[in-house]
Coordinates of C-alpha atoms and ligand atoms in Angstrom, one line a residue:
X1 CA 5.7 -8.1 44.9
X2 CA 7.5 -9.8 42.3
X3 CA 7.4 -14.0 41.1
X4 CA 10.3 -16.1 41.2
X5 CA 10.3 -19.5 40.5
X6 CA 7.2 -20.3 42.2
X7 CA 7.6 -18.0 45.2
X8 CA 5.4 -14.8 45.2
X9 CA 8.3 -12.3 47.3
X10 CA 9.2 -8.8 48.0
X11 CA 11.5 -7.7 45.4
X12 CA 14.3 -7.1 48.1
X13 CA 13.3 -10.6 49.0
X14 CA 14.4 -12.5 45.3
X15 CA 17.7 -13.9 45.2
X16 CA 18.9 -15.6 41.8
X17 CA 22.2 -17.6 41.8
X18 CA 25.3 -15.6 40.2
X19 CA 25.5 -18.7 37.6
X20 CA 22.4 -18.2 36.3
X21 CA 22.7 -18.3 32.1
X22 CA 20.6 -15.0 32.2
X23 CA 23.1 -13.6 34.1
X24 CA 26.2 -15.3 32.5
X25 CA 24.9 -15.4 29.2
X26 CA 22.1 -13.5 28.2
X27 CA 20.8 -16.7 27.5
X28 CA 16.8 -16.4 28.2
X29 CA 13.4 -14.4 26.6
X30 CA 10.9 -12.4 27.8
X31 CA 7.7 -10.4 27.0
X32 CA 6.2 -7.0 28.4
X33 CA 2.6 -7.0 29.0
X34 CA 0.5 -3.7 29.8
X35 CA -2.5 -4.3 32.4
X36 CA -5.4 -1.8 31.9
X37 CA -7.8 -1.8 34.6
X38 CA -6.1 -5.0 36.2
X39 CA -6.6 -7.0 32.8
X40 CA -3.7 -7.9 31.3
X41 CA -3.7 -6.3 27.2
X42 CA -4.0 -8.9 24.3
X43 CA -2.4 -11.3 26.8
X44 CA -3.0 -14.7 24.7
X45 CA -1.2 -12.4 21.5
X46 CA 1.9 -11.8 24.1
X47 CA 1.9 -15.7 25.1
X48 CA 1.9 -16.8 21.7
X49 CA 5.0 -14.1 21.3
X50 CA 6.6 -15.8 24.2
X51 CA 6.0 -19.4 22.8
X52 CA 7.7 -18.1 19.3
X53 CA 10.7 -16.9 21.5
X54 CA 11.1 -19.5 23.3
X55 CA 11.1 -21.8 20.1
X56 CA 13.8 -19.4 18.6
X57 CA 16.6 -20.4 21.7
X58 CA 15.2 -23.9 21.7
X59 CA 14.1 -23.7 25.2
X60 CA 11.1 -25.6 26.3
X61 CA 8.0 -23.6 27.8
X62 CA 7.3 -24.3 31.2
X63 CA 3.7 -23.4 31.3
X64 CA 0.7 -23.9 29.9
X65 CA -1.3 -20.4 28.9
X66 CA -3.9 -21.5 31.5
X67 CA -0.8 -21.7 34.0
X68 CA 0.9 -18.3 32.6
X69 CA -2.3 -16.8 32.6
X70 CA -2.9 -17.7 36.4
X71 CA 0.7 -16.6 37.6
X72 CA 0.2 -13.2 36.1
X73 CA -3.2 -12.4 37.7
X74 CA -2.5 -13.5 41.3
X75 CA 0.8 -10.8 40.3
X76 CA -1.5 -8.0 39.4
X77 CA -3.8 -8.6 42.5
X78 CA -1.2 -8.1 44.4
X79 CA 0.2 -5.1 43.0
X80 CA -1.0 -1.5 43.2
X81 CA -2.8 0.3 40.2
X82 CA -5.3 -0.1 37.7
X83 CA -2.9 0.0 35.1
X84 CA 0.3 -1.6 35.1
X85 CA 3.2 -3.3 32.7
X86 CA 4.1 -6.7 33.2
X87 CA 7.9 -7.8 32.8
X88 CA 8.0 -12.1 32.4
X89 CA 11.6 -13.2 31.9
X90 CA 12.8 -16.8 31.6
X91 CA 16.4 -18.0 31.5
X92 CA 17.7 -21.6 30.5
X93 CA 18.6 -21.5 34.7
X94 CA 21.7 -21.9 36.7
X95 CA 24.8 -24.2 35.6
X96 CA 28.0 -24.6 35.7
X97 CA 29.3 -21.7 32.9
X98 CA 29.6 -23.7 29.6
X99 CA 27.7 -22.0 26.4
X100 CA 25.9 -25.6 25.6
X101 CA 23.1 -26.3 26.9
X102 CA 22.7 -27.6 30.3
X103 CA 20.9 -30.9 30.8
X104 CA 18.0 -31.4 33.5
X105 CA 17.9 -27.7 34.5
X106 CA 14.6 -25.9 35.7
X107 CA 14.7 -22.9 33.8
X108 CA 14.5 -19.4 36.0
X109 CA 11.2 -17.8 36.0
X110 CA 11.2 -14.4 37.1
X111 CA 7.9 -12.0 36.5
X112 CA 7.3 -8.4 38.4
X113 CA 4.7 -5.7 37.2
X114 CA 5.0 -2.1 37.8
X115 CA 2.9 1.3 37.5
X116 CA 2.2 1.8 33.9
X117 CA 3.0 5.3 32.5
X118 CA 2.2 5.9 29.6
X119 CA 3.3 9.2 27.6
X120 CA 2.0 12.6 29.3
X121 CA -0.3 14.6 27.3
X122 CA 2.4 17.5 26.5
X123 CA 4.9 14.8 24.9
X124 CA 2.0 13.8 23.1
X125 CA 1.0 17.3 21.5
X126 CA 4.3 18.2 21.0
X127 CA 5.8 14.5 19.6
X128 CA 8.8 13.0 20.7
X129 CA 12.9 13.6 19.2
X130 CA 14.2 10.7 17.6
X131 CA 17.9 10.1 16.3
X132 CA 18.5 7.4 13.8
X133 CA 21.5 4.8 13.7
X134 CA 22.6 1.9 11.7
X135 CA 20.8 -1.4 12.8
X136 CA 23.8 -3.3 14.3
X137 CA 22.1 -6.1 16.1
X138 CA 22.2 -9.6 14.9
X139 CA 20.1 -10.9 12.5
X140 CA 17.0 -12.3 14.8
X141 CA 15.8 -9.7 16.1
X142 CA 11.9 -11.3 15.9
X143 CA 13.0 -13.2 19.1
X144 CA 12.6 -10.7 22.4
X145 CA 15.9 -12.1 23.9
X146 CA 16.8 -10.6 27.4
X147 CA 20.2 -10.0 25.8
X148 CA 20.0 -6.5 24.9
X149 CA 23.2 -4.7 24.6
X150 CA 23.0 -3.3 21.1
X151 CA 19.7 -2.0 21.7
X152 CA 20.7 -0.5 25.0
X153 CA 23.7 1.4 23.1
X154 CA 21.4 3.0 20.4
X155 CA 18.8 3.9 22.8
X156 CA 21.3 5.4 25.0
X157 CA 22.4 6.8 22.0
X158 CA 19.2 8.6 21.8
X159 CA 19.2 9.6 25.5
X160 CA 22.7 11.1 24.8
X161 CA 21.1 13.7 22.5
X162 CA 18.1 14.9 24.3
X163 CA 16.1 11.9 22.3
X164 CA 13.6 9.7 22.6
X165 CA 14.4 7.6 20.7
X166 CA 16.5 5.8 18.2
X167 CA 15.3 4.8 14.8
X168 CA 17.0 2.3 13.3
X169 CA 18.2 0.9 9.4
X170 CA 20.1 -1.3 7.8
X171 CA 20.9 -1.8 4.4
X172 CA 19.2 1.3 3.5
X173 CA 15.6 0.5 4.7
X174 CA 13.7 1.0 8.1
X175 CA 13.9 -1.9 10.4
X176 CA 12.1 -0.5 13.7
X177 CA 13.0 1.7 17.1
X178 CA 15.6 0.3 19.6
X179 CA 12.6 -0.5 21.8
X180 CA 9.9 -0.1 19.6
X181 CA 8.4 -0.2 16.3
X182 CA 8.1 2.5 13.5
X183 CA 5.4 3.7 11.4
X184 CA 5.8 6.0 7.8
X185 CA 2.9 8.2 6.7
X186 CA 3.0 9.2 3.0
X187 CA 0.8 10.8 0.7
X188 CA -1.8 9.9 3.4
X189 CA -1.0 6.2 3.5
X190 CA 0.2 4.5 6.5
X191 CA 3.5 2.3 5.8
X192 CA 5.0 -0.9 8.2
X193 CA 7.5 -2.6 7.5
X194 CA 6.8 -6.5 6.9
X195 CA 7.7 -8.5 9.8
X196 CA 10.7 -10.6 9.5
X197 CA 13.7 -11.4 11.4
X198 CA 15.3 -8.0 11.6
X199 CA 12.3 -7.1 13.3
X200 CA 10.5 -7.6 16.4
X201 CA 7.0 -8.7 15.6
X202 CA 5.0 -6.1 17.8
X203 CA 1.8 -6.6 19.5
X204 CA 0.9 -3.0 19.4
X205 CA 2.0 -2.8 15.7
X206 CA -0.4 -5.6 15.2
X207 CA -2.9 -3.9 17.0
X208 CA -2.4 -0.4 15.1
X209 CA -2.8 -2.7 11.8
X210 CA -5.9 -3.9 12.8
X211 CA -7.5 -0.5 14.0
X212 CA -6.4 1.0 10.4
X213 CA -8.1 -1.5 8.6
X214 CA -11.1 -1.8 10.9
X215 CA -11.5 2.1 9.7
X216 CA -10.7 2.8 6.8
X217 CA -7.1 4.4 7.0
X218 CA -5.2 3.7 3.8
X219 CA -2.3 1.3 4.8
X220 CA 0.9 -1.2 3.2
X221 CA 3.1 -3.5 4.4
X222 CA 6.2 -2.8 3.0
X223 CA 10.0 -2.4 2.9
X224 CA 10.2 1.0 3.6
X225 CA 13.3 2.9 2.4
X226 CA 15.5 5.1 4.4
X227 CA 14.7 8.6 2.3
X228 CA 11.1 7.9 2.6
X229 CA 11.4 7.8 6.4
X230 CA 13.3 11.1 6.5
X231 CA 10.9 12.9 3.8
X232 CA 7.3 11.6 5.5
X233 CA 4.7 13.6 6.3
X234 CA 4.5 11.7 9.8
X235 CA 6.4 9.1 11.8
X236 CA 4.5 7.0 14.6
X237 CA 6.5 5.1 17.7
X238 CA 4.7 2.1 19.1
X239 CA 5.4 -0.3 21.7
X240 CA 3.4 -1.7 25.0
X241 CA 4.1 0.9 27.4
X242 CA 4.5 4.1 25.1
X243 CA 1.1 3.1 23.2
X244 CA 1.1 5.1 20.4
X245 CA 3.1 8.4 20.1
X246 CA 4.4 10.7 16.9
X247 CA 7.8 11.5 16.2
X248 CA 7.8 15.2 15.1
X249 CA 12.1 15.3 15.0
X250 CA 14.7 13.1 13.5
X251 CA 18.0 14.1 12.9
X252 CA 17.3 17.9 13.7
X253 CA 15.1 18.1 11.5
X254 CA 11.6 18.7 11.4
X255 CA 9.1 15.6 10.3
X256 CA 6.4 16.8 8.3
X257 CA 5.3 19.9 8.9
X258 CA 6.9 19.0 12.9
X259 CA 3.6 18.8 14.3
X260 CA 2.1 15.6 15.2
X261 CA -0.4 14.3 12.2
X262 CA -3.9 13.7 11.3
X263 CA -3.0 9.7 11.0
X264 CA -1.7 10.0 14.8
X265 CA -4.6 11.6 16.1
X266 CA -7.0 9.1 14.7
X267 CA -5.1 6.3 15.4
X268 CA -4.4 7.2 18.7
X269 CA -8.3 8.0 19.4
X270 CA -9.0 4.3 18.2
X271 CA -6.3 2.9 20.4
X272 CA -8.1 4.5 23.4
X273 CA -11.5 3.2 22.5
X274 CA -10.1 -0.2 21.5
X275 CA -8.5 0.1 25.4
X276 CA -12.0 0.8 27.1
X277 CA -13.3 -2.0 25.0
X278 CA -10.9 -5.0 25.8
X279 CA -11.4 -3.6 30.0
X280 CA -15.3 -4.2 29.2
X281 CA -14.5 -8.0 28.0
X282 CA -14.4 -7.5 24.6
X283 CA -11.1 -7.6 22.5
X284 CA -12.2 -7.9 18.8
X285 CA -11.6 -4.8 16.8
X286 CA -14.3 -4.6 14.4
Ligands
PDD301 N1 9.9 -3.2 23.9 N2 10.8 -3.5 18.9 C1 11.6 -3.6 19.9 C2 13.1 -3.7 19.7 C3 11.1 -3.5 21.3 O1 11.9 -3.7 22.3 C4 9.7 -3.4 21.4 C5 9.0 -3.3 22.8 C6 8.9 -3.2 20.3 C7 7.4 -3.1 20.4 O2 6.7 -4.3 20.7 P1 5.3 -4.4 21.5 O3 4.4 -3.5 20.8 O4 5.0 -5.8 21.5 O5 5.7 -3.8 22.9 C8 9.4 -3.3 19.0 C9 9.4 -3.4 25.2 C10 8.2 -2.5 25.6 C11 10.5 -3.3 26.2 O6 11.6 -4.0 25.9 O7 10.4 -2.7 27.3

Protein backbone atom coordinates (compact mmCIF):
# COMPACT_ATOMS: atom_id res chain seq x y z
CA UNK A 1 0.00 0.00 0.00
CA UNK A 2 1.43 3.12 -0.99
CA UNK A 3 0.04 7.24 -0.21
CA UNK A 4 -0.84 9.46 -2.84
CA UNK A 5 -2.17 12.67 -2.31
CA UNK A 6 -4.46 11.71 0.40
CA UNK A 7 -5.54 8.33 -0.89
CA UNK A 8 -4.07 5.20 0.87
CA UNK A 9 -3.91 2.69 -2.69
CA UNK A 10 -2.43 -0.30 -4.09
CA UNK A 11 0.63 0.57 -5.80
CA UNK A 12 -0.83 -0.68 -9.24
CA UNK A 13 -3.66 1.46 -8.11
CA UNK A 14 -1.58 5.26 -8.09
CA UNK A 15 -1.86 7.17 -11.10
CA UNK A 16 0.15 10.66 -11.27
CA UNK A 17 -0.52 13.00 -14.31
CA UNK A 18 2.32 12.85 -17.16
CA UNK A 19 2.67 16.83 -16.38
CA UNK A 20 3.64 16.46 -13.13
CA UNK A 21 7.04 18.78 -12.45
CA UNK A 22 8.56 15.59 -10.72
CA UNK A 23 8.08 14.00 -13.75
CA UNK A 24 8.91 16.89 -16.24
CA UNK A 25 11.31 18.42 -14.16
CA UNK A 26 12.79 16.79 -11.40
CA UNK A 27 11.39 19.47 -9.65
CA UNK A 28 10.49 18.01 -5.95
CA UNK A 29 12.43 16.50 -2.57
CA UNK A 30 12.19 13.67 -0.61
CA UNK A 31 13.62 11.78 2.42
CA UNK A 32 14.11 7.96 3.24
CA UNK A 33 13.12 6.84 6.57
CA UNK A 34 14.13 3.24 8.09
CA UNK A 35 11.20 1.73 10.46
CA UNK A 36 12.65 -0.68 13.09
CA UNK A 37 10.05 -2.64 14.76
CA UNK A 38 7.23 -0.49 13.13
CA UNK A 39 8.73 2.82 14.56
CA UNK A 40 9.92 5.02 12.21
CA UNK A 41 14.16 5.82 12.97
CA UNK A 42 14.99 9.44 14.27
CA UNK A 43 11.79 10.41 12.39
CA UNK A 44 11.56 14.20 13.79
CA UNK A 45 15.70 14.46 12.53
CA UNK A 46 14.35 13.26 8.87
CA UNK A 47 11.33 15.86 9.03
CA UNK A 48 13.45 18.58 9.95
CA UNK A 49 15.74 17.23 6.82
CA UNK A 50 12.62 17.48 4.70
CA UNK A 51 11.71 21.00 5.99
CA UNK A 52 15.52 22.18 5.09
CA UNK A 53 14.80 20.61 1.55
CA UNK A 54 11.90 21.89 1.00
CA UNK A 55 13.23 25.57 1.94
CA UNK A 56 16.14 24.95 -0.49
CA UNK A 57 13.49 24.73 -3.87
CA UNK A 58 11.32 27.34 -2.16
CA UNK A 59 8.39 25.03 -1.95
CA UNK A 60 6.03 25.30 0.91
CA UNK A 61 5.56 22.24 3.34
CA UNK A 62 2.27 20.88 3.30
CA UNK A 63 2.17 19.31 6.69
CA UNK A 64 2.67 19.78 9.90
CA UNK A 65 5.16 17.02 11.76
CA UNK A 66 2.07 15.95 13.75
CA UNK A 67 0.37 15.45 10.20
CA UNK A 68 3.61 13.74 8.54
CA UNK A 69 4.02 11.83 11.50
CA UNK A 70 0.33 10.45 11.26
CA UNK A 71 0.52 9.74 7.39
CA UNK A 72 3.53 7.67 7.85
CA UNK A 73 2.19 5.39 10.70
CA UNK A 74 -1.22 4.47 9.30
CA UNK A 75 1.57 3.60 6.07
CA UNK A 76 3.57 1.20 8.14
CA UNK A 77 0.43 -0.41 9.74
CA UNK A 78 -0.53 -1.24 6.74
CA UNK A 79 2.54 -2.69 5.35
CA UNK A 80 4.21 -6.01 6.12
CA UNK A 81 7.39 -6.28 8.36
CA UNK A 82 8.87 -5.17 11.42
CA UNK A 83 11.38 -3.28 9.72
CA UNK A 84 10.87 -1.32 6.75
CA UNK A 85 12.32 1.99 4.72
CA UNK A 86 10.10 4.72 4.13
CA UNK A 87 10.36 6.61 0.65
CA UNK A 88 8.32 10.35 1.13
CA UNK A 89 8.56 12.34 -2.20
CA UNK A 90 6.90 15.72 -2.84
CA UNK A 91 6.80 17.51 -6.26
CA UNK A 92 5.79 21.22 -6.92
CA UNK A 93 2.55 19.14 -8.78
CA UNK A 94 1.12 19.14 -12.14
CA UNK A 95 1.17 22.26 -14.62
CA UNK A 96 1.24 23.21 -17.76
CA UNK A 97 5.38 22.61 -18.65
CA UNK A 98 6.97 26.05 -17.91
CA UNK A 99 10.32 25.93 -15.57
CA UNK A 100 8.65 28.89 -13.28
CA UNK A 101 6.82 28.16 -10.81
CA UNK A 102 3.30 27.37 -11.07
CA UNK A 103 0.76 29.47 -9.07
CA UNK A 104 -2.11 27.78 -6.86
CA UNK A 105 -0.89 24.14 -7.34
CA UNK A 106 -1.32 21.38 -4.67
CA UNK A 107 1.97 19.99 -4.61
CA UNK A 108 2.09 15.82 -5.29
CA UNK A 109 2.57 13.86 -2.25
CA UNK A 110 3.58 10.43 -2.86
CA UNK A 111 4.99 8.11 0.19
CA UNK A 112 5.37 3.98 -0.07
CA UNK A 113 7.52 1.87 2.43
CA UNK A 114 9.08 -1.31 1.66
CA UNK A 115 10.98 -4.45 3.47
CA UNK A 116 14.12 -3.09 4.85
CA UNK A 117 17.29 -5.01 4.10
CA UNK A 118 19.89 -4.12 5.51
CA UNK A 119 23.55 -5.51 4.53
CA UNK A 120 23.93 -9.53 5.04
CA UNK A 121 26.34 -10.61 7.59
CA UNK A 122 28.98 -11.96 4.84
CA UNK A 123 29.10 -8.37 3.09
CA UNK A 124 29.65 -7.24 6.39
CA UNK A 125 32.73 -9.42 7.41
CA UNK A 126 34.11 -9.16 4.17
CA UNK A 127 33.36 -5.14 3.44
CA UNK A 128 32.08 -3.79 0.43
CA UNK A 129 34.16 -2.68 -3.26
CA UNK A 130 34.06 0.87 -3.79
CA UNK A 131 35.25 2.82 -6.98
CA UNK A 132 35.86 6.54 -6.75
CA UNK A 133 34.89 9.41 -9.31
CA UNK A 134 35.01 13.06 -9.64
CA UNK A 135 31.98 14.76 -7.77
CA UNK A 136 30.13 16.21 -10.84
CA UNK A 137 26.86 17.21 -9.33
CA UNK A 138 25.85 20.71 -8.81
CA UNK A 139 26.75 22.56 -6.03
CA UNK A 140 23.66 21.84 -3.48
CA UNK A 141 23.94 18.76 -2.89
CA UNK A 142 22.70 19.34 1.10
CA UNK A 143 19.17 19.42 -0.53
CA UNK A 144 17.83 15.51 -1.17
CA UNK A 145 16.28 16.63 -4.57
CA UNK A 146 14.40 13.75 -6.37
CA UNK A 147 16.52 14.82 -9.38
CA UNK A 148 19.21 12.33 -9.29
CA UNK A 149 20.89 11.72 -12.55
CA UNK A 150 24.46 12.37 -11.65
CA UNK A 151 24.27 10.29 -8.72
CA UNK A 152 22.58 7.60 -10.62
CA UNK A 153 25.62 7.69 -13.25
CA UNK A 154 28.40 7.24 -10.65
CA UNK A 155 26.56 4.73 -8.77
CA UNK A 156 25.97 2.88 -11.83
CA UNK A 157 29.40 3.49 -12.39
CA UNK A 158 30.06 1.44 -9.35
CA UNK A 159 27.69 -1.33 -10.31
CA UNK A 160 29.55 -1.44 -13.76
CA UNK A 161 32.71 -2.70 -11.93
CA UNK A 162 31.47 -5.30 -9.57
CA UNK A 163 31.12 -2.15 -6.86
CA UNK A 164 29.29 -1.13 -4.32
CA UNK A 165 29.75 1.86 -4.35
CA UNK A 166 31.08 5.05 -5.64
CA UNK A 167 33.11 7.45 -3.60
CA UNK A 168 33.23 10.64 -4.57
CA UNK A 169 35.74 14.20 -4.71
CA UNK A 170 36.07 17.17 -5.90
CA UNK A 171 38.69 19.58 -5.84
CA UNK A 172 40.90 17.22 -4.33
CA UNK A 173 38.94 16.40 -1.04
CA UNK A 174 36.26 13.75 -0.10
CA UNK A 175 32.74 15.01 -0.45
CA UNK A 176 30.58 11.67 0.36
CA UNK A 177 29.25 8.26 -1.60
CA UNK A 178 26.73 8.65 -4.52
CA UNK A 179 24.02 7.48 -2.05
CA UNK A 180 25.67 7.75 1.05
CA UNK A 181 28.15 9.29 3.28
CA UNK A 182 31.90 8.45 3.94
CA UNK A 183 33.94 7.97 6.90
CA UNK A 184 38.20 8.06 7.15
CA UNK A 185 39.96 6.27 9.95
CA UNK A 186 43.54 7.44 10.66
CA UNK A 187 46.00 6.84 13.17
CA UNK A 188 42.86 5.61 15.11
CA UNK A 189 40.92 8.77 14.68
CA UNK A 190 37.60 8.79 12.98
CA UNK A 191 37.45 11.73 10.22
CA UNK A 192 33.86 13.33 8.54
CA UNK A 193 33.76 15.70 6.45
CA UNK A 194 32.02 19.02 7.63
CA UNK A 195 28.68 19.37 6.29
CA UNK A 196 28.15 21.92 3.71
CA UNK A 197 26.53 22.19 0.43
CA UNK A 198 28.48 19.62 -1.47
CA UNK A 199 27.20 17.33 0.94
CA UNK A 200 24.15 15.69 1.91
CA UNK A 201 23.73 16.24 5.68
CA UNK A 202 23.15 12.55 6.80
CA UNK A 203 20.99 11.40 9.58
CA UNK A 204 22.97 8.29 10.09
CA UNK A 205 26.29 10.35 9.84
CA UNK A 206 24.79 12.38 12.57
CA UNK A 207 23.92 9.44 14.36
CA UNK A 208 27.54 7.75 14.00
CA UNK A 209 28.90 11.25 15.39
CA UNK A 210 26.88 11.06 18.30
CA UNK A 211 27.64 7.24 19.17
CA UNK A 212 31.62 8.18 18.79
CA UNK A 213 31.39 10.83 21.12
CA UNK A 214 28.95 9.19 23.57
CA UNK A 215 32.07 6.56 23.79
CA UNK A 216 34.93 7.71 23.68
CA UNK A 217 36.14 7.06 19.98
CA UNK A 218 38.65 9.76 18.92
CA UNK A 219 36.86 11.80 16.15
CA UNK A 220 37.19 15.33 13.71
CA UNK A 221 35.23 17.15 11.57
CA UNK A 222 37.20 17.97 8.81
CA UNK A 223 38.00 18.54 5.10
CA UNK A 224 39.43 15.41 4.34
CA UNK A 225 41.90 15.13 1.51
CA UNK A 226 41.82 12.72 -1.37
CA UNK A 227 45.32 10.84 -0.49
CA UNK A 228 44.21 10.46 2.98
CA UNK A 229 41.14 8.55 1.82
CA UNK A 230 43.16 6.28 -0.36
CA UNK A 231 46.10 5.69 2.39
CA UNK A 232 43.46 5.10 5.63
CA UNK A 233 43.52 2.46 7.80
CA UNK A 234 39.55 2.10 7.28
CA UNK A 235 36.77 3.53 5.26
CA UNK A 236 33.03 3.44 6.63
CA UNK A 237 29.71 3.77 4.22
CA UNK A 238 26.63 5.09 5.93
CA UNK A 239 23.29 5.85 4.88
CA UNK A 240 19.58 4.78 6.17
CA UNK A 241 19.14 1.57 4.70
CA UNK A 242 22.86 0.24 4.49
CA UNK A 243 23.37 1.35 8.38
CA UNK A 244 26.78 1.21 8.79
CA UNK A 245 29.17 -0.95 6.64
CA UNK A 246 33.23 -0.90 5.85
CA UNK A 247 34.73 -0.45 2.60
CA UNK A 248 37.74 -2.81 2.50
CA UNK A 249 38.43 -1.96 -1.61
CA UNK A 250 38.78 1.18 -3.55
CA UNK A 251 40.28 1.37 -6.68
CA UNK A 252 41.72 -2.29 -6.59
CA UNK A 253 43.28 -1.71 -3.99
CA UNK A 254 43.21 -3.00 -0.68
CA UNK A 255 42.05 -0.35 2.37
CA UNK A 256 44.00 -0.87 5.29
CA UNK A 257 45.00 -3.97 5.92
CA UNK A 258 41.49 -4.98 3.51
CA UNK A 259 39.80 -6.27 6.37
CA UNK A 260 37.05 -4.44 7.98
CA UNK A 261 38.47 -2.35 11.25
CA UNK A 262 38.36 -2.14 14.83
CA UNK A 263 36.43 1.49 14.51
CA UNK A 264 33.73 -0.55 12.29
CA UNK A 265 33.20 -3.14 14.66
CA UNK A 266 32.50 -0.84 17.53
CA UNK A 267 30.67 1.49 15.87
CA UNK A 268 28.57 -0.90 14.27
CA UNK A 269 27.91 -2.76 17.81
CA UNK A 270 26.76 0.75 19.12
CA UNK A 271 24.49 1.32 16.17
CA UNK A 272 22.72 -1.96 17.07
CA UNK A 273 22.27 -1.17 20.66
CA UNK A 274 21.31 2.48 19.86
CA UNK A 275 18.58 0.56 17.38
CA UNK A 276 17.06 -1.69 20.32
CA UNK A 277 17.03 1.42 22.37
CA UNK A 278 15.07 3.93 20.14
CA UNK A 279 12.28 0.46 19.53
CA UNK A 280 12.11 0.59 23.56
CA UNK A 281 11.00 4.49 23.40
CA UNK A 282 14.12 5.94 24.05
CA UNK A 283 16.16 7.81 21.39
CA UNK A 284 18.93 9.74 23.38
CA UNK A 285 22.41 8.40 22.90
CA UNK A 286 24.09 8.99 26.08
N1 LIG B 1 20.46 8.04 0.34
N2 LIG B 1 24.49 11.09 0.70
C1 LIG B 1 23.70 10.79 -0.34
C2 LIG B 1 24.01 11.36 -1.68
C3 LIG B 1 22.59 9.93 -0.15
O1 LIG B 1 21.78 9.65 -1.18
C4 LIG B 1 22.35 9.38 1.14
C5 LIG B 1 21.19 8.48 1.43
C6 LIG B 1 23.22 9.72 2.19
C7 LIG B 1 23.02 9.21 3.58
O2 LIG B 1 22.00 9.92 4.27
P1 LIG B 1 21.12 9.22 5.41
O3 LIG B 1 22.06 8.68 6.42
O4 LIG B 1 20.27 10.28 5.91
O5 LIG B 1 20.35 8.09 4.72
C8 LIG B 1 24.27 10.60 1.93
C9 LIG B 1 19.20 7.36 0.54
C10 LIG B 1 19.25 6.20 1.47
C11 LIG B 1 18.61 7.04 -0.82
O6 LIG B 1 18.65 7.93 -1.66
O7 LIG B 1 18.06 5.94 -1.01
Amino acid sequence: MIYLNGDFLRIEEARIPVLDRGFIFGDGVYEVIPVYSRKPFRLSEHLRRLQYSLDGIRLQNPHSDSEWTHLLEQLVALNEGEDQYIYLHITRGVARRDHAFPHGVAPTVFIMSNPLLTPPPGLLHTGAVAISANDNRWLRCDIKAISLLPNVLLRQMAIDEDALETVLFRDGFMTEGAASNIFVVRNGILLAPPKNHLMLPGITYDVVLELAQANGIPHEVRAIKEHEVRTAEELLLTSSTKEIMPITRLDNQPVGEGKPGRIFALLYQFYQSYKQTTMRGNSSIS
